[in-house]
mmCIF file with all atom_site columns, C-alpha atoms and ligand atoms in Angstrom:
data_model
loop_
_atom_site.group_PDB
_atom_site.id
_atom_site.type_symbol
_atom_site.label_atom_id
_atom_site.label_alt_id
_atom_site.label_comp_id
_atom_site.label_asym_id
_atom_site.label_entity_id
_atom_site.label_seq_id
_atom_site.pdbx_PDB_ins_code
_atom_site.Cartn_x
_atom_site.Cartn_y
_atom_site.Cartn_z
_atom_site.occupancy
_atom_site.B_iso_or_equiv
_atom_site.pdbx_formal_charge
_atom_site.auth_seq_id
_atom_site.auth_comp_id
_atom_site.auth_asym_id
_atom_site.auth_atom_id
_atom_site.pdbx_PDB_model_num
ATOM   1   C CA  . MET A 1 1   ? 108.024 99.126  77.973 1.00 0.00 ? 13  MET A CA  1
ATOM   2   C CA  . ALA A 1 2   ? 111.563 100.430 77.566 1.00 0.00 ? 14  ALA A CA  1
ATOM   3   C CA  . ARG A 1 3   ? 112.012 102.250 74.282 1.00 0.00 ? 15  ARG A CA  1
ATOM   4   C CA  . VAL A 1 4   ? 114.912 104.658 74.929 1.00 0.00 ? 16  VAL A CA  1
ATOM   5   C CA  . PHE A 1 5   ? 118.380 103.237 75.561 1.00 0.00 ? 17  PHE A CA  1
ATOM   6   C CA  . VAL A 1 6   ? 121.134 105.554 76.789 1.00 0.00 ? 18  VAL A CA  1
ATOM   7   C CA  . ILE A 1 7   ? 124.658 104.262 76.264 1.00 0.00 ? 19  ILE A CA  1
ATOM   8   C CA  . THR A 1 8   ? 127.225 106.344 78.111 1.00 0.00 ? 20  THR A CA  1
ATOM   9   C CA  . GLY A 1 9   ? 130.825 106.111 79.324 1.00 0.00 ? 21  GLY A CA  1
ATOM   10  C CA  . PRO A 1 10  ? 134.139 107.842 78.653 1.00 0.00 ? 22  PRO A CA  1
ATOM   11  C CA  . SER A 1 11  ? 135.374 108.733 75.195 1.00 0.00 ? 23  SER A CA  1
ATOM   12  C CA  . GLY A 1 12  ? 137.374 105.890 73.671 1.00 0.00 ? 24  GLY A CA  1
ATOM   13  C CA  . VAL A 1 13  ? 135.800 103.160 75.816 1.00 0.00 ? 25  VAL A CA  1
ATOM   14  C CA  . GLY A 1 14  ? 134.170 101.590 72.756 1.00 0.00 ? 26  GLY A CA  1
ATOM   15  C CA  . LYS A 1 15  ? 130.597 102.943 72.842 1.00 0.00 ? 27  LYS A CA  1
ATOM   16  C CA  . GLY A 1 16  ? 130.433 103.488 69.091 1.00 0.00 ? 28  GLY A CA  1
ATOM   17  C CA  . THR A 1 17  ? 131.995 100.087 68.344 1.00 0.00 ? 29  THR A CA  1
ATOM   18  C CA  . LEU A 1 18  ? 129.583 98.309  70.691 1.00 0.00 ? 30  LEU A CA  1
ATOM   19  C CA  . ILE A 1 19  ? 126.558 100.182 69.349 1.00 0.00 ? 31  ILE A CA  1
ATOM   20  C CA  . ARG A 1 20  ? 127.441 99.199  65.771 1.00 0.00 ? 32  ARG A CA  1
ATOM   21  C CA  . GLY A 1 21  ? 127.529 95.553  66.880 1.00 0.00 ? 33  GLY A CA  1
ATOM   22  C CA  . LEU A 1 22  ? 124.337 95.936  68.896 1.00 0.00 ? 34  LEU A CA  1
ATOM   23  C CA  . MET A 1 23  ? 122.454 97.370  65.926 1.00 0.00 ? 35  MET A CA  1
ATOM   24  C CA  . GLU A 1 24  ? 123.570 94.494  63.697 1.00 0.00 ? 36  GLU A CA  1
ATOM   25  C CA  . ARG A 1 25  ? 122.207 92.044  66.237 1.00 0.00 ? 37  ARG A CA  1
ATOM   26  C CA  . LEU A 1 26  ? 118.993 93.960  66.984 1.00 0.00 ? 38  LEU A CA  1
ATOM   27  C CA  . PRO A 1 27  ? 118.083 95.623  63.665 1.00 0.00 ? 39  PRO A CA  1
ATOM   28  C CA  . ASP A 1 28  ? 114.862 97.185  64.989 1.00 0.00 ? 40  ASP A CA  1
ATOM   29  C CA  . LEU A 1 29  ? 116.933 99.678  66.997 1.00 0.00 ? 41  LEU A CA  1
ATOM   30  C CA  . GLU A 1 30  ? 117.434 103.153 65.545 1.00 0.00 ? 42  GLU A CA  1
ATOM   31  C CA  . LEU A 1 31  ? 120.269 105.493 66.494 1.00 0.00 ? 43  LEU A CA  1
ATOM   32  C CA  . SER A 1 32  ? 119.630 109.104 67.472 1.00 0.00 ? 44  SER A CA  1
ATOM   33  C CA  . VAL A 1 33  ? 121.929 111.430 65.490 1.00 0.00 ? 45  VAL A CA  1
ATOM   34  C CA  . SER A 1 34  ? 123.259 114.043 67.927 1.00 0.00 ? 46  SER A CA  1
ATOM   35  C CA  . ALA A 1 35  ? 124.034 117.680 67.235 1.00 0.00 ? 47  ALA A CA  1
ATOM   36  C CA  . THR A 1 36  ? 127.481 119.079 67.972 1.00 0.00 ? 48  THR A CA  1
ATOM   37  C CA  . THR A 1 37  ? 129.591 122.186 67.522 1.00 0.00 ? 49  THR A CA  1
ATOM   38  C CA  . ARG A 1 38  ? 132.769 120.139 67.034 1.00 0.00 ? 50  ARG A CA  1
ATOM   39  C CA  . GLU A 1 39  ? 134.406 119.948 63.628 1.00 0.00 ? 51  GLU A CA  1
ATOM   40  C CA  . PRO A 1 40  ? 133.695 116.815 61.556 1.00 0.00 ? 52  PRO A CA  1
ATOM   41  C CA  . ARG A 1 41  ? 136.478 114.213 61.632 1.00 0.00 ? 53  ARG A CA  1
ATOM   42  C CA  . ALA A 1 42  ? 137.729 112.777 58.356 1.00 0.00 ? 54  ALA A CA  1
ATOM   43  C CA  . GLY A 1 43  ? 134.954 110.654 56.865 1.00 0.00 ? 55  GLY A CA  1
ATOM   44  C CA  . GLU A 1 44  ? 132.180 111.935 59.128 1.00 0.00 ? 56  GLU A CA  1
ATOM   45  C CA  . ARG A 1 45  ? 129.018 113.030 57.311 1.00 0.00 ? 57  ARG A CA  1
ATOM   46  C CA  . ASP A 1 46  ? 126.583 115.751 58.320 1.00 0.00 ? 58  ASP A CA  1
ATOM   47  C CA  . GLY A 1 47  ? 123.203 114.306 59.249 1.00 0.00 ? 59  GLY A CA  1
ATOM   48  C CA  . VAL A 1 48  ? 124.645 110.779 59.496 1.00 0.00 ? 60  VAL A CA  1
ATOM   49  C CA  . ASP A 1 49  ? 127.351 110.859 62.172 1.00 0.00 ? 61  ASP A CA  1
ATOM   50  C CA  . TYR A 1 50  ? 126.210 114.148 63.689 1.00 0.00 ? 62  TYR A CA  1
ATOM   51  C CA  . HIS A 1 51  ? 124.232 117.234 62.826 1.00 0.00 ? 63  HIS A CA  1
ATOM   52  C CA  . PHE A 1 52  ? 127.214 119.601 62.675 1.00 0.00 ? 64  PHE A CA  1
ATOM   53  C CA  . LEU A 1 53  ? 125.998 123.013 63.844 1.00 0.00 ? 65  LEU A CA  1
ATOM   54  C CA  . SER A 1 54  ? 127.702 126.368 64.186 1.00 0.00 ? 66  SER A CA  1
ATOM   55  C CA  . ARG A 1 55  ? 127.915 127.781 67.712 1.00 0.00 ? 67  ARG A CA  1
ATOM   56  C CA  . ASP A 1 56  ? 125.191 130.333 66.863 1.00 0.00 ? 68  ASP A CA  1
ATOM   57  C CA  . GLU A 1 57  ? 122.865 127.709 65.462 1.00 0.00 ? 69  GLU A CA  1
ATOM   58  C CA  . PHE A 1 58  ? 123.412 125.394 68.428 1.00 0.00 ? 70  PHE A CA  1
ATOM   59  C CA  . ASP A 1 59  ? 122.704 128.218 70.915 1.00 0.00 ? 71  ASP A CA  1
ATOM   60  C CA  . ARG A 1 60  ? 119.633 129.300 68.930 1.00 0.00 ? 72  ARG A CA  1
ATOM   61  C CA  . ARG A 1 61  ? 118.247 125.772 69.078 1.00 0.00 ? 73  ARG A CA  1
ATOM   62  C CA  . VAL A 1 62  ? 118.955 125.533 72.825 1.00 0.00 ? 74  VAL A CA  1
ATOM   63  C CA  . ALA A 1 63  ? 116.998 128.774 73.330 1.00 0.00 ? 75  ALA A CA  1
ATOM   64  C CA  . ALA A 1 64  ? 114.178 127.429 71.150 1.00 0.00 ? 76  ALA A CA  1
ATOM   65  C CA  . GLY A 1 65  ? 113.878 124.372 73.417 1.00 0.00 ? 77  GLY A CA  1
ATOM   66  C CA  . ASP A 1 66  ? 114.819 121.976 70.613 1.00 0.00 ? 78  ASP A CA  1
ATOM   67  C CA  . PHE A 1 67  ? 117.008 119.735 72.802 1.00 0.00 ? 79  PHE A CA  1
ATOM   68  C CA  . VAL A 1 68  ? 116.011 116.905 75.136 1.00 0.00 ? 80  VAL A CA  1
ATOM   69  C CA  . GLU A 1 69  ? 119.449 117.293 76.721 1.00 0.00 ? 81  GLU A CA  1
ATOM   70  C CA  . HIS A 1 70  ? 122.651 119.111 75.931 1.00 0.00 ? 82  HIS A CA  1
ATOM   71  C CA  . ALA A 1 71  ? 126.047 119.456 77.559 1.00 0.00 ? 83  ALA A CA  1
ATOM   72  C CA  . ASP A 1 72  ? 129.509 120.901 77.110 1.00 0.00 ? 84  ASP A CA  1
ATOM   73  C CA  . TYR A 1 73  ? 132.238 118.318 76.676 1.00 0.00 ? 85  TYR A CA  1
ATOM   74  C CA  . ALA A 1 74  ? 135.962 119.077 76.201 1.00 0.00 ? 86  ALA A CA  1
ATOM   75  C CA  . GLY A 1 75  ? 135.196 122.605 75.020 1.00 0.00 ? 87  GLY A CA  1
ATOM   76  C CA  . ARG A 1 76  ? 132.372 121.796 72.560 1.00 0.00 ? 88  ARG A CA  1
ATOM   77  C CA  . SER A 1 77  ? 128.629 121.393 72.853 1.00 0.00 ? 89  SER A CA  1
ATOM   78  C CA  . TYR A 1 78  ? 126.678 118.213 72.152 1.00 0.00 ? 90  TYR A CA  1
ATOM   79  C CA  . GLY A 1 79  ? 122.959 117.528 72.385 1.00 0.00 ? 91  GLY A CA  1
ATOM   80  C CA  . THR A 1 80  ? 120.033 115.287 71.514 1.00 0.00 ? 92  THR A CA  1
ATOM   81  C CA  . LEU A 1 81  ? 117.386 116.982 69.391 1.00 0.00 ? 93  LEU A CA  1
ATOM   82  C CA  . ARG A 1 82  ? 113.752 116.325 70.314 1.00 0.00 ? 94  ARG A CA  1
ATOM   83  C CA  . SER A 1 83  ? 113.102 115.648 66.629 1.00 0.00 ? 95  SER A CA  1
ATOM   84  C CA  . GLU A 1 84  ? 115.380 112.563 66.850 1.00 0.00 ? 96  GLU A CA  1
ATOM   85  C CA  . LEU A 1 85  ? 113.223 111.057 69.607 1.00 0.00 ? 97  LEU A CA  1
ATOM   86  C CA  . GLU A 1 86  ? 109.624 112.223 69.536 1.00 0.00 ? 98  GLU A CA  1
ATOM   87  C CA  . ASP A 1 87  ? 108.243 110.472 66.440 1.00 0.00 ? 99  ASP A CA  1
ATOM   88  C CA  . ARG A 1 88  ? 110.118 107.266 67.167 1.00 0.00 ? 100 ARG A CA  1
ATOM   89  C CA  . VAL A 1 89  ? 108.978 107.119 70.780 1.00 0.00 ? 101 VAL A CA  1
ATOM   90  C CA  . ALA A 1 90  ? 105.387 107.860 69.706 1.00 0.00 ? 102 ALA A CA  1
ATOM   91  C CA  . ALA A 1 91  ? 105.594 105.061 67.116 1.00 0.00 ? 103 ALA A CA  1
ATOM   92  C CA  . GLY A 1 92  ? 107.136 102.615 69.622 1.00 0.00 ? 104 GLY A CA  1
ATOM   93  C CA  . VAL A 1 93  ? 110.453 102.438 67.755 1.00 0.00 ? 105 VAL A CA  1
ATOM   94  C CA  . PRO A 1 94  ? 113.339 101.720 70.146 1.00 0.00 ? 106 PRO A CA  1
ATOM   95  C CA  . VAL A 1 95  ? 116.008 104.432 70.021 1.00 0.00 ? 107 VAL A CA  1
ATOM   96  C CA  . VAL A 1 96  ? 119.642 104.370 71.142 1.00 0.00 ? 108 VAL A CA  1
ATOM   97  C CA  . LEU A 1 97  ? 121.354 107.533 72.425 1.00 0.00 ? 109 LEU A CA  1
ATOM   98  C CA  . GLU A 1 98  ? 125.155 107.593 72.603 1.00 0.00 ? 110 GLU A CA  1
ATOM   99  C CA  . ILE A 1 99  ? 125.851 110.494 74.960 1.00 0.00 ? 111 ILE A CA  1
ATOM   100 C CA  . GLU A 1 100 ? 128.190 111.590 77.741 1.00 0.00 ? 112 GLU A CA  1
ATOM   101 C CA  . VAL A 1 101 ? 127.389 111.462 81.456 1.00 0.00 ? 113 VAL A CA  1
ATOM   102 C CA  . GLN A 1 102 ? 125.899 114.948 82.034 1.00 0.00 ? 114 GLN A CA  1
ATOM   103 C CA  . GLY A 1 103 ? 123.443 114.349 79.193 1.00 0.00 ? 115 GLY A CA  1
ATOM   104 C CA  . ALA A 1 104 ? 122.608 110.890 80.557 1.00 0.00 ? 116 ALA A CA  1
ATOM   105 C CA  . ARG A 1 105 ? 121.684 112.531 83.875 1.00 0.00 ? 117 ARG A CA  1
ATOM   106 C CA  . GLN A 1 106 ? 119.366 114.977 82.105 1.00 0.00 ? 118 GLN A CA  1
ATOM   107 C CA  . VAL A 1 107 ? 117.664 112.116 80.255 1.00 0.00 ? 119 VAL A CA  1
ATOM   108 C CA  . ARG A 1 108 ? 117.298 110.240 83.558 1.00 0.00 ? 120 ARG A CA  1
ATOM   109 C CA  . ALA A 1 109 ? 115.481 113.255 85.035 1.00 0.00 ? 121 ALA A CA  1
ATOM   110 C CA  . ALA A 1 110 ? 113.272 113.834 81.974 1.00 0.00 ? 122 ALA A CA  1
ATOM   111 C CA  . MET A 1 111 ? 112.627 110.173 81.059 1.00 0.00 ? 123 MET A CA  1
ATOM   112 C CA  . PRO A 1 112 ? 113.110 107.944 84.100 1.00 0.00 ? 124 PRO A CA  1
ATOM   113 C CA  . GLU A 1 113 ? 111.833 104.980 82.087 1.00 0.00 ? 125 GLU A CA  1
ATOM   114 C CA  . ALA A 1 114 ? 114.844 105.142 79.748 1.00 0.00 ? 126 ALA A CA  1
ATOM   115 C CA  . VAL A 1 115 ? 117.342 102.300 80.209 1.00 0.00 ? 127 VAL A CA  1
ATOM   116 C CA  . GLN A 1 116 ? 120.835 103.566 81.022 1.00 0.00 ? 128 GLN A CA  1
ATOM   117 C CA  . VAL A 1 117 ? 123.987 101.544 80.408 1.00 0.00 ? 129 VAL A CA  1
ATOM   118 C CA  . PHE A 1 118 ? 127.447 102.723 81.463 1.00 0.00 ? 130 PHE A CA  1
ATOM   119 C CA  . ILE A 1 119 ? 130.327 101.272 79.445 1.00 0.00 ? 131 ILE A CA  1
ATOM   120 C CA  . ALA A 1 120 ? 133.487 101.106 81.571 1.00 0.00 ? 132 ALA A CA  1
ATOM   121 C CA  . PRO A 1 121 ? 137.086 100.496 80.464 1.00 0.00 ? 133 PRO A CA  1
ATOM   122 C CA  . PRO A 1 122 ? 139.137 97.690  82.040 1.00 0.00 ? 134 PRO A CA  1
ATOM   123 C CA  . SER A 1 123 ? 141.603 100.405 83.246 1.00 0.00 ? 135 SER A CA  1
ATOM   124 C CA  . LEU A 1 124 ? 142.626 104.020 82.573 1.00 0.00 ? 136 LEU A CA  1
ATOM   125 C CA  . PRO A 1 125 ? 145.816 102.940 80.731 1.00 0.00 ? 137 PRO A CA  1
ATOM   126 C CA  . ALA A 1 126 ? 143.652 100.757 78.455 1.00 0.00 ? 138 ALA A CA  1
ATOM   127 C CA  . LEU A 1 127 ? 141.401 103.752 77.793 1.00 0.00 ? 139 LEU A CA  1
ATOM   128 C CA  . ARG A 1 128 ? 144.425 105.870 76.876 1.00 0.00 ? 140 ARG A CA  1
ATOM   129 C CA  . THR A 1 129 ? 145.680 103.155 74.519 1.00 0.00 ? 141 THR A CA  1
ATOM   130 C CA  . ARG A 1 130 ? 142.290 103.063 72.760 1.00 0.00 ? 142 ARG A CA  1
ATOM   131 C CA  . LEU A 1 131 ? 142.017 106.846 72.443 1.00 0.00 ? 143 LEU A CA  1
ATOM   132 C CA  . VAL A 1 132 ? 145.545 107.085 71.025 1.00 0.00 ? 144 VAL A CA  1
ATOM   133 C CA  . GLY A 1 133 ? 145.037 104.001 68.833 1.00 0.00 ? 145 GLY A CA  1
ATOM   134 C CA  . ARG A 1 134 ? 141.834 105.399 67.320 1.00 0.00 ? 146 ARG A CA  1
ATOM   135 C CA  . GLY A 1 135 ? 143.972 108.159 65.847 1.00 0.00 ? 147 GLY A CA  1
ATOM   136 C CA  . THR A 1 136 ? 141.201 110.770 65.649 1.00 0.00 ? 148 THR A CA  1
ATOM   137 C CA  . ASP A 1 137 ? 142.409 113.162 68.346 1.00 0.00 ? 149 ASP A CA  1
ATOM   138 C CA  . ASP A 1 138 ? 145.706 114.976 68.823 1.00 0.00 ? 150 ASP A CA  1
ATOM   139 C CA  . ALA A 1 139 ? 147.700 114.581 72.043 1.00 0.00 ? 151 ALA A CA  1
ATOM   140 C CA  . ALA A 1 140 ? 146.120 117.610 73.753 1.00 0.00 ? 152 ALA A CA  1
ATOM   141 C CA  . GLU A 1 141 ? 142.623 116.410 72.919 1.00 0.00 ? 153 GLU A CA  1
ATOM   142 C CA  . VAL A 1 142 ? 143.436 112.905 74.231 1.00 0.00 ? 154 VAL A CA  1
ATOM   143 C CA  . GLU A 1 143 ? 144.567 114.464 77.538 1.00 0.00 ? 155 GLU A CA  1
ATOM   144 C CA  . ARG A 1 144 ? 141.387 116.581 77.762 1.00 0.00 ? 156 ARG A CA  1
ATOM   145 C CA  . ARG A 1 145 ? 139.278 113.489 77.201 1.00 0.00 ? 157 ARG A CA  1
ATOM   146 C CA  . LEU A 1 146 ? 141.206 111.450 79.787 1.00 0.00 ? 158 LEU A CA  1
ATOM   147 C CA  . GLN A 1 147 ? 140.739 114.207 82.376 1.00 0.00 ? 159 GLN A CA  1
ATOM   148 C CA  . VAL A 1 148 ? 136.989 114.193 81.773 1.00 0.00 ? 160 VAL A CA  1
ATOM   149 C CA  . ALA A 1 149 ? 137.075 110.369 81.886 1.00 0.00 ? 161 ALA A CA  1
ATOM   150 C CA  . GLU A 1 150 ? 138.228 110.369 85.517 1.00 0.00 ? 162 GLU A CA  1
ATOM   151 C CA  . GLN A 1 151 ? 135.116 112.341 86.550 1.00 0.00 ? 163 GLN A CA  1
ATOM   152 C CA  . GLU A 1 152 ? 132.897 110.196 84.345 1.00 0.00 ? 164 GLU A CA  1
ATOM   153 C CA  . LEU A 1 153 ? 134.195 106.973 85.893 1.00 0.00 ? 165 LEU A CA  1
ATOM   154 C CA  . ALA A 1 154 ? 133.225 108.298 89.323 1.00 0.00 ? 166 ALA A CA  1
ATOM   155 C CA  . ALA A 1 155 ? 129.608 108.483 88.080 1.00 0.00 ? 167 ALA A CA  1
ATOM   156 C CA  . GLN A 1 156 ? 129.484 104.752 87.295 1.00 0.00 ? 168 GLN A CA  1
ATOM   157 C CA  . PRO A 1 157 ? 127.477 103.784 90.446 1.00 0.00 ? 169 PRO A CA  1
ATOM   158 C CA  . GLU A 1 158 ? 124.607 106.012 89.257 1.00 0.00 ? 170 GLU A CA  1
ATOM   159 C CA  . PHE A 1 159 ? 123.886 103.641 86.401 1.00 0.00 ? 171 PHE A CA  1
ATOM   160 C CA  . GLY A 1 160 ? 121.532 100.685 86.506 1.00 0.00 ? 172 GLY A CA  1
ATOM   161 C CA  . HIS A 1 161 ? 123.669 98.640  84.142 1.00 0.00 ? 173 HIS A CA  1
ATOM   162 C CA  . VAL A 1 162 ? 127.453 98.618  83.829 1.00 0.00 ? 174 VAL A CA  1
ATOM   163 C CA  . VAL A 1 163 ? 129.266 96.704  81.077 1.00 0.00 ? 175 VAL A CA  1
ATOM   164 C CA  . VAL A 1 164 ? 133.058 96.492  81.255 1.00 0.00 ? 176 VAL A CA  1
ATOM   165 C CA  . ASN A 1 165 ? 134.409 96.559  77.704 1.00 0.00 ? 177 ASN A CA  1
ATOM   166 C CA  . ASP A 1 166 ? 137.490 94.385  78.140 1.00 0.00 ? 178 ASP A CA  1
ATOM   167 C CA  . ARG A 1 167 ? 137.052 91.663  75.511 1.00 0.00 ? 179 ARG A CA  1
ATOM   168 C CA  . LEU A 1 168 ? 134.833 93.182  72.825 1.00 0.00 ? 180 LEU A CA  1
ATOM   169 C CA  . ASP A 1 169 ? 132.863 89.984  72.130 1.00 0.00 ? 181 ASP A CA  1
ATOM   170 C CA  . ASP A 1 170 ? 131.995 89.523  75.806 1.00 0.00 ? 182 ASP A CA  1
ATOM   171 C CA  . ALA A 1 171 ? 130.966 93.171  76.218 1.00 0.00 ? 183 ALA A CA  1
ATOM   172 C CA  . LEU A 1 172 ? 128.796 93.028  73.089 1.00 0.00 ? 184 LEU A CA  1
ATOM   173 C CA  . GLU A 1 173 ? 127.117 89.886  74.377 1.00 0.00 ? 185 GLU A CA  1
ATOM   174 C CA  . GLN A 1 174 ? 126.377 91.550  77.737 1.00 0.00 ? 186 GLN A CA  1
ATOM   175 C CA  . LEU A 1 175 ? 125.079 94.758  76.146 1.00 0.00 ? 187 LEU A CA  1
ATOM   176 C CA  . THR A 1 176 ? 122.865 92.809  73.739 1.00 0.00 ? 188 THR A CA  1
ATOM   177 C CA  . THR A 1 177 ? 121.438 90.810  76.652 1.00 0.00 ? 189 THR A CA  1
ATOM   178 C CA  . VAL A 1 178 ? 120.630 93.971  78.645 1.00 0.00 ? 190 VAL A CA  1
ATOM   179 C CA  . VAL A 1 179 ? 118.881 95.612  75.683 1.00 0.00 ? 191 VAL A CA  1
ATOM   180 C CA  . SER A 1 180 ? 116.998 92.551  74.448 1.00 0.00 ? 192 SER A CA  1
ATOM   181 C CA  . ASP A 1 181 ? 115.778 91.716  77.978 1.00 0.00 ? 193 ASP A CA  1
ATOM   182 C CA  . GLU A 1 182 ? 114.398 95.251  78.285 1.00 0.00 ? 194 GLU A CA  1
ATOM   183 C CA  . LEU A 1 183 ? 112.762 95.055  74.855 1.00 0.00 ? 195 LEU A CA  1
ATOM   184 C CA  . ASP A 1 184 ? 110.931 91.822  75.711 1.00 0.00 ? 196 ASP A CA  1
HETATM 185 P P1  . LIG B 2 .   ? 133.830 105.669 71.891 1.00 0.00 ? 20  LIG B P1  1
HETATM 186 O O1  . LIG B 2 .   ? 132.696 105.616 70.890 1.00 0.00 ? 20  LIG B O1  1
HETATM 187 O O2  . LIG B 2 .   ? 133.394 105.252 73.257 1.00 0.00 ? 20  LIG B O2  1
HETATM 188 O O3  . LIG B 2 .   ? 134.560 106.973 71.906 1.00 0.00 ? 20  LIG B O3  1
HETATM 189 P P2  . LIG B 2 .   ? 135.138 103.848 69.987 1.00 0.00 ? 20  LIG B P2  1
HETATM 190 O O4  . LIG B 2 .   ? 134.043 102.870 69.696 1.00 0.00 ? 20  LIG B O4  1
HETATM 191 O O5  . LIG B 2 .   ? 135.468 104.871 68.974 1.00 0.00 ? 20  LIG B O5  1
HETATM 192 O O6  . LIG B 2 .   ? 134.886 104.555 71.434 1.00 0.00 ? 20  LIG B O6  1
HETATM 193 O O7  . LIG B 2 .   ? 136.435 102.984 70.346 1.00 0.00 ? 20  LIG B O7  1
HETATM 194 C C1  . LIG B 2 .   ? 137.687 103.607 70.599 1.00 0.00 ? 20  LIG B C1  1
HETATM 195 C C2  . LIG B 2 .   ? 138.798 102.708 70.041 1.00 0.00 ? 20  LIG B C2  1
HETATM 196 O O8  . LIG B 2 .   ? 138.898 101.525 70.851 1.00 0.00 ? 20  LIG B O8  1
HETATM 197 C C3  . LIG B 2 .   ? 138.541 102.245 68.618 1.00 0.00 ? 20  LIG B C3  1
HETATM 198 O O9  . LIG B 2 .   ? 139.763 102.279 67.893 1.00 0.00 ? 20  LIG B O9  1
HETATM 199 C C4  . LIG B 2 .   ? 138.029 100.819 68.788 1.00 0.00 ? 20  LIG B C4  1
HETATM 200 O O10 . LIG B 2 .   ? 138.336 100.001 67.659 1.00 0.00 ? 20  LIG B O10 1
HETATM 201 C C5  . LIG B 2 .   ? 138.779 100.348 70.030 1.00 0.00 ? 20  LIG B C5  1
HETATM 202 N N1  . LIG B 2 .   ? 138.064 99.352  70.850 1.00 0.00 ? 20  LIG B N1  1
HETATM 203 C C6  . LIG B 2 .   ? 136.742 99.283  71.120 1.00 0.00 ? 20  LIG B C6  1
HETATM 204 N N2  . LIG B 2 .   ? 136.465 98.239  71.941 1.00 0.00 ? 20  LIG B N2  1
HETATM 205 C C7  . LIG B 2 .   ? 137.651 97.632  72.197 1.00 0.00 ? 20  LIG B C7  1
HETATM 206 C C8  . LIG B 2 .   ? 138.036 96.490  72.994 1.00 0.00 ? 20  LIG B C8  1
HETATM 207 N N3  . LIG B 2 .   ? 137.154 95.763  73.685 1.00 0.00 ? 20  LIG B N3  1
HETATM 208 N N4  . LIG B 2 .   ? 139.348 96.168  73.045 1.00 0.00 ? 20  LIG B N4  1
HETATM 209 C C9  . LIG B 2 .   ? 140.265 96.899  72.364 1.00 0.00 ? 20  LIG B C9  1
HETATM 210 N N5  . LIG B 2 .   ? 139.970 97.978  71.588 1.00 0.00 ? 20  LIG B N5  1
HETATM 211 C C10 . LIG B 2 .   ? 138.682 98.352  71.511 1.00 0.00 ? 20  LIG B C10 1
HETATM 212 P P1  . LIG B 2 .   ? 133.028 112.699 70.065 1.00 0.00 ? 21  LIG B P1  1
HETATM 213 O O1  . LIG B 2 .   ? 133.576 114.080 69.917 1.00 0.00 ? 21  LIG B O1  1
HETATM 214 O O2  . LIG B 2 .   ? 134.092 111.678 70.423 1.00 0.00 ? 21  LIG B O2  1
HETATM 215 O O3  . LIG B 2 .   ? 132.163 112.262 68.909 1.00 0.00 ? 21  LIG B O3  1
HETATM 216 O O4  . LIG B 2 .   ? 132.031 112.743 71.336 1.00 0.00 ? 21  LIG B O4  1
HETATM 217 C C1  . LIG B 2 .   ? 132.495 113.250 72.562 1.00 0.00 ? 21  LIG B C1  1
HETATM 218 C C2  . LIG B 2 .   ? 131.535 112.862 73.667 1.00 0.00 ? 21  LIG B C2  1
HETATM 219 O O5  . LIG B 2 .   ? 130.261 113.478 73.440 1.00 0.00 ? 21  LIG B O5  1
HETATM 220 C C3  . LIG B 2 .   ? 131.270 111.345 73.756 1.00 0.00 ? 21  LIG B C3  1
HETATM 221 O O6  . LIG B 2 .   ? 131.306 110.965 75.124 1.00 0.00 ? 21  LIG B O6  1
HETATM 222 C C4  . LIG B 2 .   ? 129.887 111.200 73.198 1.00 0.00 ? 21  LIG B C4  1
HETATM 223 O O7  . LIG B 2 .   ? 129.179 110.112 73.776 1.00 0.00 ? 21  LIG B O7  1
HETATM 224 C C5  . LIG B 2 .   ? 129.267 112.501 73.649 1.00 0.00 ? 21  LIG B C5  1
HETATM 225 N N1  . LIG B 2 .   ? 128.055 112.858 72.886 1.00 0.00 ? 21  LIG B N1  1
HETATM 226 C C6  . LIG B 2 .   ? 127.769 112.594 71.589 1.00 0.00 ? 21  LIG B C6  1
HETATM 227 N N2  . LIG B 2 .   ? 126.543 113.036 71.282 1.00 0.00 ? 21  LIG B N2  1
HETATM 228 C C7  . LIG B 2 .   ? 126.030 113.568 72.414 1.00 0.00 ? 21  LIG B C7  1
HETATM 229 C C8  . LIG B 2 .   ? 124.765 114.176 72.736 1.00 0.00 ? 21  LIG B C8  1
HETATM 230 O O8  . LIG B 2 .   ? 123.844 114.295 71.931 1.00 0.00 ? 21  LIG B O8  1
HETATM 231 N N3  . LIG B 2 .   ? 124.617 114.628 73.998 1.00 0.00 ? 21  LIG B N3  1
HETATM 232 C C9  . LIG B 2 .   ? 125.587 114.511 74.940 1.00 0.00 ? 21  LIG B C9  1
HETATM 233 N N4  . LIG B 2 .   ? 125.317 114.970 76.168 1.00 0.00 ? 21  LIG B N4  1
HETATM 234 N N5  . LIG B 2 .   ? 126.778 113.924 74.680 1.00 0.00 ? 21  LIG B N5  1
HETATM 235 C C10 . LIG B 2 .   ? 126.990 113.471 73.429 1.00 0.00 ? 21  LIG B C10 1
#
C-alpha cells in the first residue's frame, strides 16, 4: 500500500499551496519537514517549515547517513531526514514529501513504492509571474530558480503522475484524486 507521496516540480509552481489544500482534504496525511541550509524567510519557523541547519551541521548529518535523500538547489542544500519518515512509515502513517527533482529521483531509487507526482506550470511565463508575485525571492534568486525550472520541466516524463496547476481548484481536485486512489 502506498504510504509515501513525493510532490515535486519547479519552485513557484504551487506545490506548497496544493499540499496545504490536500492536507485539509485528507487530514490523515502528515508532512515531512525538510532540512535546509537556506536562510529562513520572514515568518518561517524552525522545525515547522524547515529544520534550518548550518552548513557544518548539514554536512555532518549527510556523513552520518541521516538523510533519505539530499540535493543542492540554487546554491543551498536541502534534504529529507530519515527521522521524518521511519516511524511514520513503520506505523502506516501516510507521509508527504515536498522536494525538488534530484531528491525525487533518489527516493524513487530507494523506495520504488513511493507515489511520485510532478506539478507542472501552464507555461514558463506563468511560473515567472508566480515566483515574482510570491514576493519571497529577489530578482537574482527568481532567475536562478527559473533556470533550474527549465531542467526540471524536462524531467516531467519520468513521473507517473503529472498535474498541471493552471486553475488551482482543478489541480487540487486532480492531486486529491491521485492521492486518495493510492491510499484506498
Ligand atoms: P512552490 O511551493 O511550488 O514553490 P507556492 O505554493 O509557494 O509554490 O506558490 C507560488 C505562488 O503561486 C504563490 O504566491 C501562490 O499563491 C501562487 N499560486 C499557486 N497556485 C496558483 C494557481 N493555480 N494560479 C495562480 N497562482 C498560484
Ligand atoms: P524553497 O527554498 O523555495 O523552500 O525550496 C526550494 C526547492 O527545494 C523546492 O523545489 C523544494 O521543493 C525543494 N526542497 C524542499 N525540501 C527539500 C528536501 O528535503 N529535499 C529536496 N531534494 N528538495 C527539497
